[in-house]
Amino acid sequence: MVDEPEAALRAEREEHLTREVEASFEATPDERLRAVMQALTRHLHAFAREVRLTAPEWEAAIAFLTRAGSITDDRRQEFILLSDVLGLSMLTVGMNAPVTAEATESTVFGPFFVNGSPEIALGDDIAEGVPGRPCHVAGRVTSTTGAPIAGARVEVWGADEDGFYDVQYEGDLVQARAHLFTDGDGRYDFWTVQPAAYPIPHDGPVGDLLAATRRSHMRPAHIHFMVSAPEHATLITHIFVAGDEWLDRDAVFGVTESLVIDFAQHDRGEAPGRMIDGPWSSARFDIVLAPREGAESRP
Ligand code: BEZ
Ligand code: FE
């Protein structure tokens, strides 16, 4: 048992250290940087004190971060993944999204967006040979007043039926990703493949953390969207497939109810713009963009 005067002395020394570190940032000219670093100091110290962090645990944490750094390159970002599985990405998205009840909700950006996707015409197929059930996605982009937004840029990207994005394969594949522009009435539509649930990259330290804490590394089936238009806040979001078994266990906490959409299943036959010789699916996703107030929803 620790006697009381000893415990009080220890607490006093710990608090003194926290105050000293906080004060060391006092001369920071950038006000925001000063506030962030001082709050970080307070919370980090409070965390270490709450769990009574041991030296071996501190070493394990440093080893974890070192591994995250070594596995990170221009195709793999383990630190973003860590932020995702801790819910920090989704928290940041929520705090920075426009607070307009009518606007479509945002969700995590994820690591698989690629700049410079091909442009397609309305109704085109973005699958480019990706195996999977053909899936037609259509909707309308409007502002919160209900006015259609013509010429909105709609970026879409998704995984194949095995749960992999094109960038996860060797080579320079460009599949299941493209951008298109809404017509004069704000309408868009494209073909892709029915999305499947897939694991986030889990062969690194973040995967080990999920395994050690018995957490799932799965994401429910989804298609990514990034929608932008002049005078409007850029929306980064997904649509999720209603009924997916992982909806309530998304490894990165990205699911919100309003983004869960029915994907209707159809038999072979006539489909929008084509005849299909097997089963296909369709989803409707109407998108409402908030007015721009300098707020964007990344990460
Ligand atoms: C994704 O949906 O692409 C994703 C998001 C967060 C972490 C890993 C993958
Ligand atoms: Fe994804």
Coordinates of C-alpha atoms and ligand atoms in Angstrom, one line a residue:
M1 CA 0.0 0.0 0.0
V2 CA 1.2 3.5 -0.9
D3 CA 1.1 5.8 2.1
E4 CA -0.9 9.0 1.7
P5 CA 1.9 11.6 1.9
E6 CA 3.9 9.6 -0.6
A7 CA 0.9 9.5 -3.0
A8 CA 0.4 13.2 -2.6
L9 CA 4.0 14.0 -3.3
R10 CA 3.9 11.8 -6.4
A11 CA 0.7 13.6 -7.7
E12 CA 2.2 17.0 -7.0
R13 CA 5.4 16.1 -9.0
E14 CA 3.3 14.8 -11.9
E15 CA 1.1 17.9 -12.0
H16 CA 4.2 20.1 -11.7
L17 CA 5.7 18.4 -14.8
T18 CA 2.5 18.8 -16.8
R19 CA 2.3 22.5 -15.9
E20 CA 6.0 22.9 -16.9
V21 CA 5.6 21.3 -20.3
E22 CA 2.4 23.3 -20.9
A23 CA 4.3 26.5 -20.0
S24 CA 7.1 25.6 -22.4
F25 CA 4.7 26.3 -25.3
E26 CA 3.7 29.7 -23.9
A27 CA 5.9 31.7 -26.4
T28 CA 4.5 30.0 -29.5
P29 CA 3.6 32.9 -31.8
D30 CA 0.9 30.9 -33.6
E31 CA -2.1 31.1 -31.2
R32 CA -3.7 28.0 -32.6
L33 CA -0.5 25.9 -32.4
R34 CA 0.0 27.0 -28.8
A35 CA -3.6 26.1 -27.8
V36 CA -3.3 22.7 -29.6
M37 CA 0.1 21.8 -28.1
Q38 CA -1.0 22.8 -24.6
A39 CA -4.2 20.8 -24.8
L40 CA -2.3 17.9 -26.2
T41 CA 0.1 18.0 -23.3
R42 CA -2.7 18.1 -20.7
H43 CA -4.6 15.2 -22.2
L44 CA -1.6 13.1 -23.0
H45 CA -0.3 13.5 -19.4
A46 CA -3.8 12.8 -18.0
F47 CA -4.0 9.7 -20.1
A48 CA -0.6 8.4 -18.9
R49 CA -1.5 9.1 -15.3
E50 CA -4.9 7.5 -15.6
V51 CA -3.6 4.2 -16.9
R52 CA -0.4 4.5 -14.8
L53 CA 1.7 3.9 -18.0
T54 CA 4.6 1.6 -17.3
A55 CA 8.0 1.8 -19.0
P56 CA 7.5 -1.4 -21.0
E57 CA 4.1 -0.2 -22.2
W58 CA 5.7 3.1 -23.3
E59 CA 8.4 1.1 -25.2
A60 CA 5.7 -1.0 -26.8
A61 CA 3.9 2.1 -27.9
I62 CA 7.1 3.5 -29.4
A63 CA 7.7 0.2 -31.2
F64 CA 4.1 0.2 -32.5
L65 CA 4.5 3.7 -33.9
T66 CA 7.9 2.8 -35.4
R67 CA 6.3 -0.1 -37.2
A68 CA 3.5 2.1 -38.4
G69 CA 6.2 4.5 -39.8
S70 CA 8.1 1.7 -41.6
I71 CA 5.1 0.2 -43.3
T72 CA 3.9 3.6 -44.5
D73 CA 4.7 4.6 -48.1
D74 CA 3.0 6.3 -51.0
R75 CA 0.6 3.4 -51.3
R76 CA 0.0 2.5 -47.7
Q77 CA -0.8 5.0 -44.8
E78 CA -0.8 3.2 -41.5
F79 CA -1.2 6.3 -39.4
I80 CA -4.5 7.2 -41.2
L81 CA -5.6 3.7 -40.6
L82 CA -4.8 4.1 -36.9
S83 CA -6.8 7.3 -36.8
D84 CA -9.6 5.4 -38.5
V85 CA -9.8 2.5 -36.2
L86 CA -9.6 4.8 -33.1
G87 CA -12.6 6.7 -34.5
L88 CA -10.6 9.9 -34.7
S89 CA -11.1 10.3 -38.5
M90 CA -14.9 9.9 -38.1
L91 CA -14.9 12.3 -35.2
T92 CA -12.9 14.9 -37.2
V93 CA -15.3 14.4 -40.2
G94 CA -18.3 15.0 -37.9
M95 CA -16.9 18.1 -36.2
N96 CA -16.0 19.7 -39.5
A97 CA -19.0 18.8 -41.6
P98 CA -21.5 21.6 -42.3
V99 CA -24.2 21.5 -39.6
T100 CA -27.1 21.5 -42.1
A101 CA -29.7 18.9 -41.3
E102 CA -30.8 18.6 -44.9
A103 CA -27.4 18.1 -46.3
T104 CA -26.1 14.5 -47.1
E105 CA -23.9 13.2 -44.3
S106 CA -20.2 12.8 -44.6
T107 CA -18.0 9.9 -43.8
V108 CA -14.4 8.8 -43.8
F109 CA -12.3 9.5 -46.9
G110 CA -10.3 6.2 -46.7
P111 CA -6.9 5.6 -48.3
F112 CA -7.9 4.5 -51.7
F113 CA -8.8 7.7 -53.5
V114 CA -6.6 8.5 -56.5
N115 CA -6.4 11.9 -58.1
G116 CA -6.9 12.0 -61.9
S117 CA -9.6 9.3 -62.3
P118 CA -10.9 9.0 -65.8
E119 CA -13.9 11.1 -66.8
I120 CA -17.0 9.1 -68.0
A121 CA -20.2 10.2 -69.6
L122 CA -23.5 9.8 -67.8
G123 CA -24.6 6.1 -67.8
D124 CA -21.2 4.7 -68.6
D125 CA -19.7 1.7 -66.8
I126 CA -16.7 2.4 -64.5
A127 CA -16.1 -1.3 -63.7
E128 CA -13.5 -1.7 -66.6
G129 CA -13.5 -5.5 -66.2
V130 CA -13.8 -5.8 -62.5
P131 CA -15.6 -9.0 -61.8
G132 CA -18.9 -8.7 -60.0
R133 CA -22.7 -8.3 -60.4
P134 CA -23.5 -5.2 -62.5
C135 CA -24.9 -2.4 -60.4
H136 CA -26.5 0.7 -61.6
V137 CA -26.3 3.8 -59.4
A138 CA -28.4 6.9 -60.1
G139 CA -29.5 10.1 -58.3
R140 CA -29.7 13.8 -58.3
V141 CA -27.4 16.4 -56.8
T142 CA -29.3 19.4 -55.3
S143 CA -28.5 22.2 -52.9
T144 CA -30.2 22.5 -49.5
T145 CA -32.9 24.7 -51.2
G146 CA -33.8 21.8 -53.4
A147 CA -32.4 23.5 -56.5
P148 CA -30.6 21.0 -58.9
I149 CA -26.9 21.5 -59.3
A150 CA -25.8 21.2 -62.9
G151 CA -22.2 20.3 -63.6
A152 CA -21.5 19.0 -60.1
R153 CA -18.4 16.8 -60.2
V154 CA -19.1 13.3 -58.9
E155 CA -16.1 11.1 -58.1
V156 CA -16.8 7.5 -57.4
W157 CA -14.6 4.6 -56.4
G158 CA -15.1 1.1 -55.1
A159 CA -13.6 -2.3 -54.4
D160 CA -14.1 -5.4 -56.6
E161 CA -16.1 -8.4 -55.4
D162 CA -13.0 -9.7 -53.6
G163 CA -12.8 -6.5 -51.6
F164 CA -9.7 -5.0 -53.3
Y165 CA -9.3 -1.6 -54.9
D166 CA -7.4 -1.3 -58.2
V167 CA -4.5 0.4 -56.4
Q168 CA -4.0 -2.7 -54.2
Y169 CA -3.0 -4.7 -57.2
E170 CA 0.4 -4.7 -58.9
G171 CA 0.6 -2.5 -62.0
D172 CA -1.3 0.6 -63.0
L173 CA -4.9 -0.7 -63.1
V174 CA -7.7 1.8 -63.1
Q175 CA -10.9 0.0 -62.3
A176 CA -14.1 0.9 -60.5
R177 CA -13.2 4.5 -60.2
A178 CA -14.1 7.5 -62.4
H179 CA -15.7 10.9 -62.3
L180 CA -18.6 12.4 -64.1
F181 CA -20.6 15.6 -64.2
T182 CA -24.3 16.0 -63.4
D183 CA -26.6 17.1 -66.3
G184 CA -28.7 20.3 -66.3
D185 CA -31.2 18.8 -64.0
G186 CA -28.5 17.7 -61.4
R187 CA -28.9 14.0 -62.5
Y188 CA -26.1 11.5 -62.6
D189 CA -25.9 7.7 -63.2
F190 CA -23.3 5.1 -63.8
W191 CA -22.7 1.4 -63.8
T192 CA -20.3 -0.4 -61.5
V193 CA -20.3 -3.7 -59.6
Q194 CA -22.3 -4.5 -56.5
P195 CA -19.9 -3.7 -53.6
A196 CA -18.8 -6.4 -51.2
A197 CA -17.7 -6.1 -47.6
Y198 CA -13.9 -6.2 -47.2
P199 CA -11.1 -6.1 -44.7
I200 CA -9.1 -3.0 -44.1
P201 CA -5.4 -3.6 -44.5
H202 CA -4.6 -5.7 -41.4
D203 CA -1.2 -7.2 -42.0
G204 CA 0.5 -4.3 -40.1
P205 CA 0.5 -3.0 -36.5
V206 CA -3.1 -1.7 -36.8
G207 CA -4.2 -5.2 -37.7
D208 CA -2.3 -6.6 -34.7
L209 CA -4.0 -4.1 -32.5
L210 CA -7.5 -5.1 -33.8
A211 CA -6.6 -8.8 -33.3
A212 CA -5.3 -8.2 -29.8
T213 CA -8.5 -6.4 -28.8
R214 CA -10.8 -8.9 -30.6
R215 CA -12.1 -6.2 -32.9
S216 CA -13.3 -6.8 -36.5
H217 CA -11.1 -5.6 -39.4
M218 CA -14.1 -5.6 -41.8
R219 CA -15.8 -2.7 -43.5
P220 CA -19.4 -3.2 -44.7
A221 CA -20.0 -3.0 -48.4
H222 CA -19.9 0.5 -49.8
I223 CA -19.2 2.8 -52.7
H224 CA -17.2 6.0 -52.2
F225 CA -18.4 9.4 -53.4
M226 CA -16.7 12.8 -53.5
V227 CA -19.1 15.5 -54.8
S228 CA -18.1 19.1 -55.5
A229 CA -19.7 22.1 -57.0
P230 CA -19.0 25.8 -56.9
E231 CA -20.4 27.6 -53.9
H232 CA -21.0 24.3 -52.1
A233 CA -19.0 22.4 -49.5
T234 CA -17.4 19.4 -51.0
L235 CA -19.0 16.2 -49.7
I236 CA -17.0 13.1 -49.0
T237 CA -19.2 10.1 -48.3
H238 CA -20.2 6.5 -49.1
I239 CA -23.3 4.6 -49.7
F240 CA -23.6 1.4 -47.7
V241 CA -25.6 -1.6 -48.7
A242 CA -28.7 -2.2 -46.5
G243 CA -28.7 -5.7 -44.9
D244 CA -24.9 -6.0 -44.8
E245 CA -23.8 -8.1 -41.8
W246 CA -21.0 -5.6 -40.9
L247 CA -23.0 -2.4 -40.8
D248 CA -22.9 -2.3 -37.0
R249 CA -19.3 -3.4 -36.7
D250 CA -17.5 -1.1 -39.2
A251 CA -13.8 -1.2 -38.3
V252 CA -13.6 2.5 -38.9
F253 CA -17.0 3.7 -37.5
G254 CA -18.0 5.2 -40.9
V255 CA -21.6 4.1 -41.0
T256 CA -24.5 6.5 -40.4
E257 CA -28.0 5.4 -40.9
S258 CA -28.8 8.0 -43.6
L259 CA -26.1 6.5 -45.9
V260 CA -27.5 3.0 -45.8
I261 CA -29.3 2.4 -49.1
D262 CA -31.4 -0.4 -50.5
F263 CA -29.7 -2.1 -53.4
A264 CA -32.6 -3.6 -55.4
Q265 CA -31.8 -7.0 -57.0
H266 CA -33.1 -7.7 -60.5
D267 CA -33.2 -10.7 -62.8
R268 CA -31.6 -10.7 -66.3
G269 CA -33.4 -8.4 -68.8
E270 CA -33.8 -4.8 -69.6
A271 CA -31.8 -2.4 -67.4
P272 CA -31.1 1.3 -67.8
G273 CA -29.4 1.8 -71.1
R274 CA -28.7 -1.9 -71.7
M275 CA -29.9 -5.5 -71.7
I276 CA -28.3 -7.6 -69.0
D277 CA -27.8 -11.4 -69.3
G278 CA -27.7 -12.2 -65.6
P279 CA -28.7 -10.7 -62.2
W280 CA -28.0 -7.1 -61.6
S281 CA -28.7 -4.5 -58.9
S282 CA -29.6 -0.9 -58.6
A283 CA -29.3 1.9 -56.0
R284 CA -30.6 5.4 -55.9
F285 CA -28.6 8.0 -54.0
D286 CA -29.8 11.6 -54.0
I287 CA -27.2 14.0 -52.8
V288 CA -27.7 17.3 -51.1
L289 CA -24.8 19.7 -50.8
A290 CA -24.5 22.3 -48.1
P291 CA -23.6 25.8 -49.0
R292 CA -19.8 26.4 -48.7
E293 CA -18.8 28.1 -45.5
G294 CA -15.1 27.2 -45.7
A295 CA -15.9 23.8 -44.2
E296 CA -14.9 20.7 -46.0
S297 CA -15.3 17.1 -44.7
R298 CA -11.9 15.5 -45.2
P299 CA -10.5 13.1 -43.7
Ligands
BEZ1 C1 -12.1 2.5 -47.3 O1 -13.3 2.5 -47.2 O2 -11.6 2.5 -48.4 C2 -11.3 2.5 -46.0 C3 -11.5 3.5 -45.1 C4 -10.8 3.5 -43.9 C5 -9.7 2.6 -43.8 C6 -9.5 1.6 -44.7 C7 -10.3 1.6 -45.9
FE2 FE -13.7 1.7 -49.2

